[in-house]
Amino acid sequence: MAAFKLAFDDAGSGPALLLLHPFPFDKTFWAGVAPAFVNGGLRVIAPDLRGFGASQTNNASWSLLDQAEDVAVLLDQLSVPEAHVLGLSMGGYVALALAALQPQRLLSLVLAHTKATADTDQAKAGRAQAIKTVQTRGVDVFADGMLEKLLAPQATPEVRTRARALMNQPASTVVAALQALRDRPDRQAELSRIDVPALALTGAEDGISTPEENRALAGQLPNAQLEIISGAGHLSPWEAPDAFASTVLRFVHQALK
Ligand code: MLT
């Protein structure tokens, strides 16, 4: 068990919805959509993953499986045996690790802007370059460059500014995360065992988790729907918050029936 505690938000009542944030963000990523989930009758639990936001870590390096174990401990501490699990991008990798670790935890699974495949050799080389950028030029230079890949071209200056302000994590966490993202396993062989209702969701203009990849992902899950949000890149909760929230709520309520 981790010797540190995760910071988390816990709001609302009803069936639990666990929100797992992307990289390099923290639980504040969900600020624009969490109220809609609470108003939709859900208990929203949103941790800062280890090393991010207000959550500490006692290790210089960690894996996405470690992150899933931390989240399972948090759910135990909150006496939440089952939850709808929504992971976005890196959070989706953690959600897939949690599904492998504790399948009985999942009422349903939302895989948003994510994938079950491992990094390609080209992506691994990109991680090495990114680590070098963080170490030699700092997190701000890295985050400025990454932001351009996250948002659709039509994202408003306001969305751009607000998303960028959230990409504010310690350099040690950004480096540890880049290593963990690079080293994550391919989980495609596990998808056929995830028999709860699932939703693969991405933005029409997401170049990191493309609509084609999500179509394939939904096809590999036994009980999955596919949703492509128009006008959004990799960060639909910021680029199209109403569409994101209503899609997720509709899916979760269907899954509860
Ligand atoms: C994320 O948004 O969490 C990252 O883009 C994930 C990744 O780089 O694989």
mmCIF file of C-alpha atoms and ligand atoms in Angstrom:
data_model
loop_
_atom_site.group_PDB
_atom_site.id
_atom_site.type_symbol
_atom_site.label_atom_id
_atom_site.label_comp_id
_atom_site.label_asym_id
_atom_site.label_seq_id
_atom_site.Cartn_x
_atom_site.Cartn_y
_atom_site.Cartn_z
ATOM 1 C CA MET A 1 0.000 0.000 0.000
ATOM 2 C CA ALA A 2 1.230 3.494 -0.768
ATOM 3 C CA ALA A 3 2.797 5.347 2.163
ATOM 4 C CA PHE A 4 1.177 8.565 1.022
ATOM 5 C CA LYS A 5 -2.381 9.663 0.431
ATOM 6 C CA LEU A 6 -3.903 10.790 -2.825
ATOM 7 C CA ALA A 7 -5.633 14.165 -2.870
ATOM 8 C CA PHE A 8 -9.131 13.842 -4.296
ATOM 9 C CA ASP A 9 -12.465 15.578 -4.831
ATOM 10 C CA ASP A 10 -15.592 13.732 -3.751
ATOM 11 C CA ALA A 11 -18.883 15.422 -4.601
ATOM 12 C CA GLY A 12 -22.505 14.418 -5.020
ATOM 13 C CA SER A 13 -24.314 11.214 -4.188
ATOM 14 C CA GLY A 14 -25.486 8.182 -6.113
ATOM 15 C CA PRO A 15 -23.522 5.633 -8.131
ATOM 16 C CA ALA A 16 -19.810 6.500 -8.123
ATOM 17 C CA LEU A 17 -18.109 7.938 -11.200
ATOM 18 C CA LEU A 18 -14.318 7.800 -10.935
ATOM 19 C CA LEU A 19 -12.559 10.413 -13.089
ATOM 20 C CA LEU A 20 -8.906 9.746 -14.024
ATOM 21 C CA HIS A 21 -7.171 12.778 -15.487
ATOM 22 C CA PRO A 22 -4.803 13.045 -18.473
ATOM 23 C CA PHE A 23 -1.130 14.079 -18.582
ATOM 24 C CA PRO A 24 0.169 16.652 -17.638
ATOM 25 C CA PHE A 25 -2.946 17.744 -15.760
ATOM 26 C CA ASP A 26 -4.522 17.010 -12.366
ATOM 27 C CA LYS A 27 -8.029 16.763 -10.932
ATOM 28 C CA THR A 28 -8.748 20.409 -11.730
ATOM 29 C CA PHE A 29 -8.971 19.196 -15.343
ATOM 30 C CA TRP A 30 -12.569 18.104 -14.585
ATOM 31 C CA ALA A 31 -13.782 21.488 -13.269
ATOM 32 C CA GLY A 32 -15.912 22.241 -16.327
ATOM 33 C CA VAL A 33 -17.784 18.913 -16.437
ATOM 34 C CA ALA A 34 -17.884 17.544 -12.858
ATOM 35 C CA PRO A 35 -20.896 19.722 -11.848
ATOM 36 C CA ALA A 36 -22.946 18.235 -14.698
ATOM 37 C CA PHE A 37 -22.156 14.724 -13.450
ATOM 38 C CA VAL A 38 -23.121 15.662 -9.872
ATOM 39 C CA ASN A 39 -26.354 17.252 -11.131
ATOM 40 C CA GLY A 40 -26.928 14.078 -13.149
ATOM 41 C CA GLY A 41 -27.175 12.023 -9.946
ATOM 42 C CA LEU A 42 -23.632 10.702 -9.609
ATOM 43 C CA ARG A 43 -21.041 10.717 -6.845
ATOM 44 C CA VAL A 44 -17.964 12.100 -8.578
ATOM 45 C CA ILE A 45 -14.598 10.955 -7.232
ATOM 46 C CA ALA A 46 -11.622 12.635 -8.897
ATOM 47 C CA PRO A 47 -8.110 11.946 -7.555
ATOM 48 C CA ASP A 48 -4.874 13.706 -8.326
ATOM 49 C CA LEU A 49 -2.819 10.764 -9.563
ATOM 50 C CA ARG A 50 0.462 10.135 -7.713
ATOM 51 C CA GLY A 51 2.876 13.062 -8.138
ATOM 52 C CA PHE A 52 0.271 15.320 -9.795
ATOM 53 C CA GLY A 53 -1.557 18.303 -8.260
ATOM 54 C CA ALA A 54 -1.671 17.940 -4.481
ATOM 55 C CA SER A 55 -0.824 14.212 -4.434
ATOM 56 C CA GLN A 56 2.639 13.315 -3.275
ATOM 57 C CA THR A 57 4.870 10.462 -4.261
ATOM 58 C CA ASN A 58 7.775 8.864 -2.474
ATOM 59 C CA ASN A 59 9.259 7.369 -5.633
ATOM 60 C CA ALA A 60 11.178 9.049 -8.422
ATOM 61 C CA SER A 61 9.687 6.574 -10.869
ATOM 62 C CA TRP A 62 6.396 4.726 -11.023
ATOM 63 C CA SER A 63 4.277 2.813 -13.520
ATOM 64 C CA LEU A 64 0.694 3.268 -14.672
ATOM 65 C CA LEU A 65 -0.065 0.032 -12.818
ATOM 66 C CA ASP A 66 1.204 1.728 -9.628
ATOM 67 C CA GLN A 67 -1.260 4.535 -10.370
ATOM 68 C CA ALA A 68 -4.098 1.991 -10.736
ATOM 69 C CA GLU A 69 -3.116 0.367 -7.415
ATOM 70 C CA ASP A 70 -3.192 3.783 -5.703
ATOM 71 C CA VAL A 71 -6.678 4.408 -7.072
ATOM 72 C CA ALA A 72 -7.883 0.984 -5.881
ATOM 73 C CA VAL A 73 -6.575 1.804 -2.380
ATOM 74 C CA LEU A 74 -8.405 5.149 -2.483
ATOM 75 C CA LEU A 75 -11.680 3.434 -3.450
ATOM 76 C CA ASP A 76 -11.182 0.994 -0.560
ATOM 77 C CA GLN A 77 -10.578 3.902 1.817
ATOM 78 C CA LEU A 78 -13.806 5.532 0.597
ATOM 79 C CA SER A 79 -15.703 2.206 0.875
ATOM 80 C CA VAL A 80 -16.598 2.320 -2.804
ATOM 81 C CA PRO A 81 -16.718 -1.278 -4.048
ATOM 82 C CA GLU A 82 -17.834 -0.406 -7.600
ATOM 83 C CA ALA A 83 -17.679 2.629 -9.847
ATOM 84 C CA HIS A 84 -18.220 3.811 -13.365
ATOM 85 C CA VAL A 85 -14.618 4.400 -14.389
ATOM 86 C CA LEU A 86 -13.763 7.185 -16.830
ATOM 87 C CA GLY A 87 -10.139 7.638 -17.864
ATOM 88 C CA LEU A 88 -8.984 10.254 -20.336
ATOM 89 C CA SER A 89 -5.765 9.604 -22.263
ATOM 90 C CA MET A 90 -3.198 8.760 -19.531
ATOM 91 C CA GLY A 91 -6.188 8.278 -17.224
ATOM 92 C CA GLY A 92 -7.485 5.738 -19.744
ATOM 93 C CA TYR A 93 -4.238 3.775 -19.515
ATOM 94 C CA VAL A 94 -4.707 3.765 -15.725
ATOM 95 C CA ALA A 95 -8.361 2.716 -16.157
ATOM 96 C CA LEU A 96 -7.288 -0.236 -18.332
ATOM 97 C CA ALA A 97 -4.709 -1.236 -15.700
ATOM 98 C CA LEU A 98 -7.454 -1.041 -13.031
ATOM 99 C CA ALA A 99 -9.757 -3.164 -15.211
ATOM 100 C CA ALA A 100 -7.031 -5.820 -15.395
ATOM 101 C CA LEU A 101 -6.234 -5.594 -11.690
ATOM 102 C CA GLN A 102 -9.748 -5.454 -10.225
ATOM 103 C CA PRO A 103 -12.360 -6.156 -12.910
ATOM 104 C CA GLN A 104 -15.070 -6.436 -10.252
ATOM 105 C CA ARG A 105 -14.665 -2.717 -9.503
ATOM 106 C CA LEU A 106 -16.098 -1.609 -12.823
ATOM 107 C CA LEU A 107 -19.790 -0.845 -13.359
ATOM 108 C CA SER A 108 -18.868 0.535 -16.764
ATOM 109 C CA LEU A 109 -15.807 1.916 -18.514
ATOM 110 C CA VAL A 110 -15.387 5.141 -20.465
ATOM 111 C CA LEU A 111 -12.151 5.239 -22.454
ATOM 112 C CA ALA A 112 -11.839 8.861 -23.550
ATOM 113 C CA HIS A 113 -9.160 10.023 -25.999
ATOM 114 C CA THR A 114 -7.037 6.992 -25.187
ATOM 115 C CA LYS A 115 -5.782 3.656 -26.545
ATOM 116 C CA ALA A 116 -4.932 0.100 -25.486
ATOM 117 C CA THR A 117 -1.811 -0.107 -27.634
ATOM 118 C CA ALA A 118 1.744 0.486 -26.374
ATOM 119 C CA ASP A 119 3.967 3.301 -27.643
ATOM 120 C CA THR A 120 5.400 2.752 -31.109
ATOM 121 C CA ASP A 121 9.178 3.071 -31.526
ATOM 122 C CA GLN A 122 8.572 6.548 -32.928
ATOM 123 C CA ALA A 123 6.458 7.521 -29.915
ATOM 124 C CA LYS A 124 9.158 6.177 -27.563
ATOM 125 C CA ALA A 125 11.734 8.338 -29.329
ATOM 126 C CA GLY A 126 9.379 11.303 -28.858
ATOM 127 C CA ARG A 127 9.217 10.578 -25.121
ATOM 128 C CA ALA A 128 13.035 10.611 -24.931
ATOM 129 C CA GLN A 129 13.069 13.965 -26.700
ATOM 130 C CA ALA A 130 10.368 15.300 -24.372
ATOM 131 C CA ILE A 131 12.317 14.184 -21.279
ATOM 132 C CA LYS A 132 15.358 15.996 -22.635
ATOM 133 C CA THR A 133 13.298 19.147 -23.216
ATOM 134 C CA VAL A 134 11.956 19.094 -19.647
ATOM 135 C CA GLN A 135 15.418 18.488 -18.192
ATOM 136 C CA THR A 136 17.241 21.100 -20.244
ATOM 137 C CA ARG A 137 14.601 23.781 -20.973
ATOM 138 C CA GLY A 138 11.970 23.249 -18.290
ATOM 139 C CA VAL A 139 8.311 22.222 -18.012
ATOM 140 C CA ASP A 140 6.971 25.452 -19.524
ATOM 141 C CA VAL A 141 8.746 24.953 -22.852
ATOM 142 C CA PHE A 142 7.590 21.329 -22.928
ATOM 143 C CA ALA A 143 3.985 22.278 -22.057
ATOM 144 C CA ASP A 144 3.857 25.066 -24.668
ATOM 145 C CA GLY A 145 4.883 22.561 -27.344
ATOM 146 C CA MET A 146 2.489 19.874 -26.116
ATOM 147 C CA LEU A 147 -0.517 22.205 -25.992
ATOM 148 C CA GLU A 148 -0.341 22.640 -29.761
ATOM 149 C CA LYS A 149 -0.836 18.878 -30.220
ATOM 150 C CA LEU A 150 -3.754 18.676 -27.793
ATOM 151 C CA LEU A 151 -6.263 21.180 -29.109
ATOM 152 C CA ALA A 152 -8.207 21.332 -32.366
ATOM 153 C CA PRO A 153 -7.181 24.305 -34.546
ATOM 154 C CA GLN A 154 -10.487 26.041 -33.859
ATOM 155 C CA ALA A 155 -10.039 26.002 -30.044
ATOM 156 C CA THR A 156 -10.744 29.511 -28.756
ATOM 157 C CA PRO A 157 -7.974 31.638 -27.199
ATOM 158 C CA GLU A 158 -9.837 31.318 -23.883
ATOM 159 C CA VAL A 159 -9.796 27.506 -23.983
ATOM 160 C CA ARG A 160 -6.127 27.621 -25.016
ATOM 161 C CA THR A 161 -5.217 29.884 -22.081
ATOM 162 C CA ARG A 162 -7.240 27.933 -19.531
ATOM 163 C CA ALA A 163 -5.954 24.524 -20.644
ATOM 164 C CA ARG A 164 -2.361 25.753 -20.657
ATOM 165 C CA ALA A 165 -2.704 27.150 -17.121
ATOM 166 C CA LEU A 166 -3.614 23.646 -15.899
ATOM 167 C CA MET A 167 -0.485 22.048 -17.401
ATOM 168 C CA ASN A 168 1.531 22.968 -14.385
ATOM 169 C CA GLN A 169 3.135 19.904 -12.776
ATOM 170 C CA PRO A 170 6.573 19.494 -11.156
ATOM 171 C CA ALA A 171 9.405 18.588 -13.541
ATOM 172 C CA SER A 172 10.069 15.381 -11.573
ATOM 173 C CA THR A 173 6.458 14.270 -12.147
ATOM 174 C CA VAL A 174 6.507 15.163 -15.841
ATOM 175 C CA VAL A 175 9.692 13.105 -16.353
ATOM 176 C CA ALA A 176 8.362 10.147 -14.318
ATOM 177 C CA ALA A 177 5.103 10.258 -16.281
ATOM 178 C CA LEU A 178 6.847 10.378 -19.664
ATOM 179 C CA GLN A 179 8.839 7.271 -18.646
ATOM 180 C CA ALA A 180 5.689 5.497 -17.426
ATOM 181 C CA LEU A 181 3.767 6.405 -20.587
ATOM 182 C CA ARG A 182 6.685 5.128 -22.711
ATOM 183 C CA ASP A 183 6.891 1.852 -20.786
ATOM 184 C CA ARG A 184 3.173 1.037 -20.590
ATOM 185 C CA PRO A 185 2.196 -2.403 -21.881
ATOM 186 C CA ASP A 186 -0.036 -3.207 -24.823
ATOM 187 C CA ARG A 187 -3.389 -4.152 -23.257
ATOM 188 C CA GLN A 188 -5.266 -5.141 -26.421
ATOM 189 C CA ALA A 189 -5.313 -8.843 -25.480
ATOM 190 C CA GLU A 190 -7.196 -7.964 -22.276
ATOM 191 C CA LEU A 191 -9.991 -6.026 -23.982
ATOM 192 C CA SER A 192 -12.117 -9.089 -24.784
ATOM 193 C CA ARG A 193 -12.411 -9.781 -21.039
ATOM 194 C CA ILE A 194 -13.926 -6.356 -20.249
ATOM 195 C CA ASP A 195 -17.582 -7.310 -20.458
ATOM 196 C CA VAL A 196 -19.147 -4.298 -18.707
ATOM 197 C CA PRO A 197 -20.730 -1.604 -20.903
ATOM 198 C CA ALA A 198 -17.931 0.465 -22.435
ATOM 199 C CA LEU A 199 -17.701 3.710 -24.366
ATOM 200 C CA ALA A 200 -14.793 4.702 -26.579
ATOM 201 C CA LEU A 201 -14.926 8.459 -27.034
ATOM 202 C CA THR A 202 -12.650 10.874 -28.836
ATOM 203 C CA GLY A 203 -12.612 14.138 -30.749
ATOM 204 C CA ALA A 204 -13.044 14.274 -34.519
ATOM 205 C CA GLU A 205 -9.775 16.203 -34.650
ATOM 206 C CA ASP A 206 -7.791 14.280 -32.046
ATOM 207 C CA GLY A 207 -4.429 13.428 -33.617
ATOM 208 C CA ILE A 208 -3.186 11.551 -30.507
ATOM 209 C CA SER A 209 -6.174 9.187 -30.141
ATOM 210 C CA THR A 210 -7.757 9.272 -33.579
ATOM 211 C CA PRO A 211 -11.350 8.385 -34.529
ATOM 212 C CA GLU A 212 -10.006 5.391 -36.529
ATOM 213 C CA GLU A 213 -8.076 4.090 -33.506
ATOM 214 C CA ASN A 214 -11.179 4.497 -31.359
ATOM 215 C CA ARG A 215 -13.320 2.646 -33.885
ATOM 216 C CA ALA A 216 -10.846 -0.244 -33.632
ATOM 217 C CA LEU A 217 -10.794 -0.002 -29.828
ATOM 218 C CA ALA A 218 -14.601 -0.136 -29.613
ATOM 219 C CA GLY A 219 -14.521 -3.158 -31.953
ATOM 220 C CA GLN A 220 -12.144 -5.012 -29.631
ATOM 221 C CA LEU A 221 -14.388 -4.515 -26.569
ATOM 222 C CA PRO A 222 -17.299 -6.992 -26.293
ATOM 223 C CA ASN A 223 -19.907 -4.414 -25.236
ATOM 224 C CA ALA A 224 -18.814 -1.007 -26.482
ATOM 225 C CA GLN A 225 -20.241 2.077 -28.110
ATOM 226 C CA LEU A 226 -18.243 4.649 -30.052
ATOM 227 C CA GLU A 227 -18.712 8.409 -29.836
ATOM 228 C CA ILE A 228 -16.814 10.982 -31.883
ATOM 229 C CA ILE A 229 -17.232 14.570 -30.661
ATOM 230 C CA SER A 230 -17.134 17.026 -33.518
ATOM 231 C CA GLY A 231 -15.005 20.158 -33.315
ATOM 232 C CA ALA A 232 -12.827 18.709 -30.538
ATOM 233 C CA GLY A 233 -9.195 17.620 -30.433
ATOM 234 C CA HIS A 234 -7.674 15.669 -27.524
ATOM 235 C CA LEU A 235 -9.326 17.637 -24.707
ATOM 236 C CA SER A 236 -13.080 17.472 -25.329
ATOM 237 C CA PRO A 237 -13.983 18.277 -21.677
ATOM 238 C CA TRP A 238 -12.501 21.730 -22.401
ATOM 239 C CA GLU A 239 -13.212 22.059 -26.095
ATOM 240 C CA ALA A 240 -16.787 20.755 -26.047
ATOM 241 C CA PRO A 241 -17.788 20.396 -22.368
ATOM 242 C CA ASP A 242 -21.540 20.149 -22.941
ATOM 243 C CA ALA A 243 -21.187 17.426 -25.579
ATOM 244 C CA PHE A 244 -18.694 15.530 -23.419
ATOM 245 C CA ALA A 245 -20.843 15.702 -20.263
ATOM 246 C CA SER A 246 -24.113 14.808 -21.988
ATOM 247 C CA THR A 247 -22.521 11.887 -23.871
ATOM 248 C CA VAL A 248 -21.018 10.446 -20.697
ATOM 249 C CA LEU A 249 -24.200 10.953 -18.651
ATOM 250 C CA ARG A 250 -26.353 9.301 -21.318
ATOM 251 C CA PHE A 251 -23.973 6.345 -21.440
ATOM 252 C CA VAL A 252 -23.738 5.945 -17.646
ATOM 253 C CA HIS A 253 -27.509 6.080 -17.215
ATOM 254 C CA GLN A 254 -27.948 3.487 -19.977
ATOM 255 C CA ALA A 255 -25.326 1.304 -18.292
ATOM 256 C CA LEU A 256 -27.233 1.474 -14.997
ATOM 257 C CA LYS A 257 -30.410 0.065 -16.523
HETATM 258 C C1 MLT B 1 -2.402 12.448 -22.232
HETATM 259 O O1 MLT B 1 -3.153 13.306 -22.719
HETATM 260 O O2 MLT B 1 -2.619 11.954 -21.122
HETATM 261 C C2 MLT B 1 -1.182 12.060 -23.020
HETATM 262 O O3 MLT B 1 -1.278 12.619 -24.293
HETATM 263 C C3 MLT B 1 -1.028 10.589 -23.081
HETATM 264 C C4 MLT B 1 0.115 10.179 -23.955
HETATM 265 O O4 MLT B 1 0.973 11.011 -24.290
HETATM 266 O O5 MLT B 1 0.178 8.987 -24.316
#
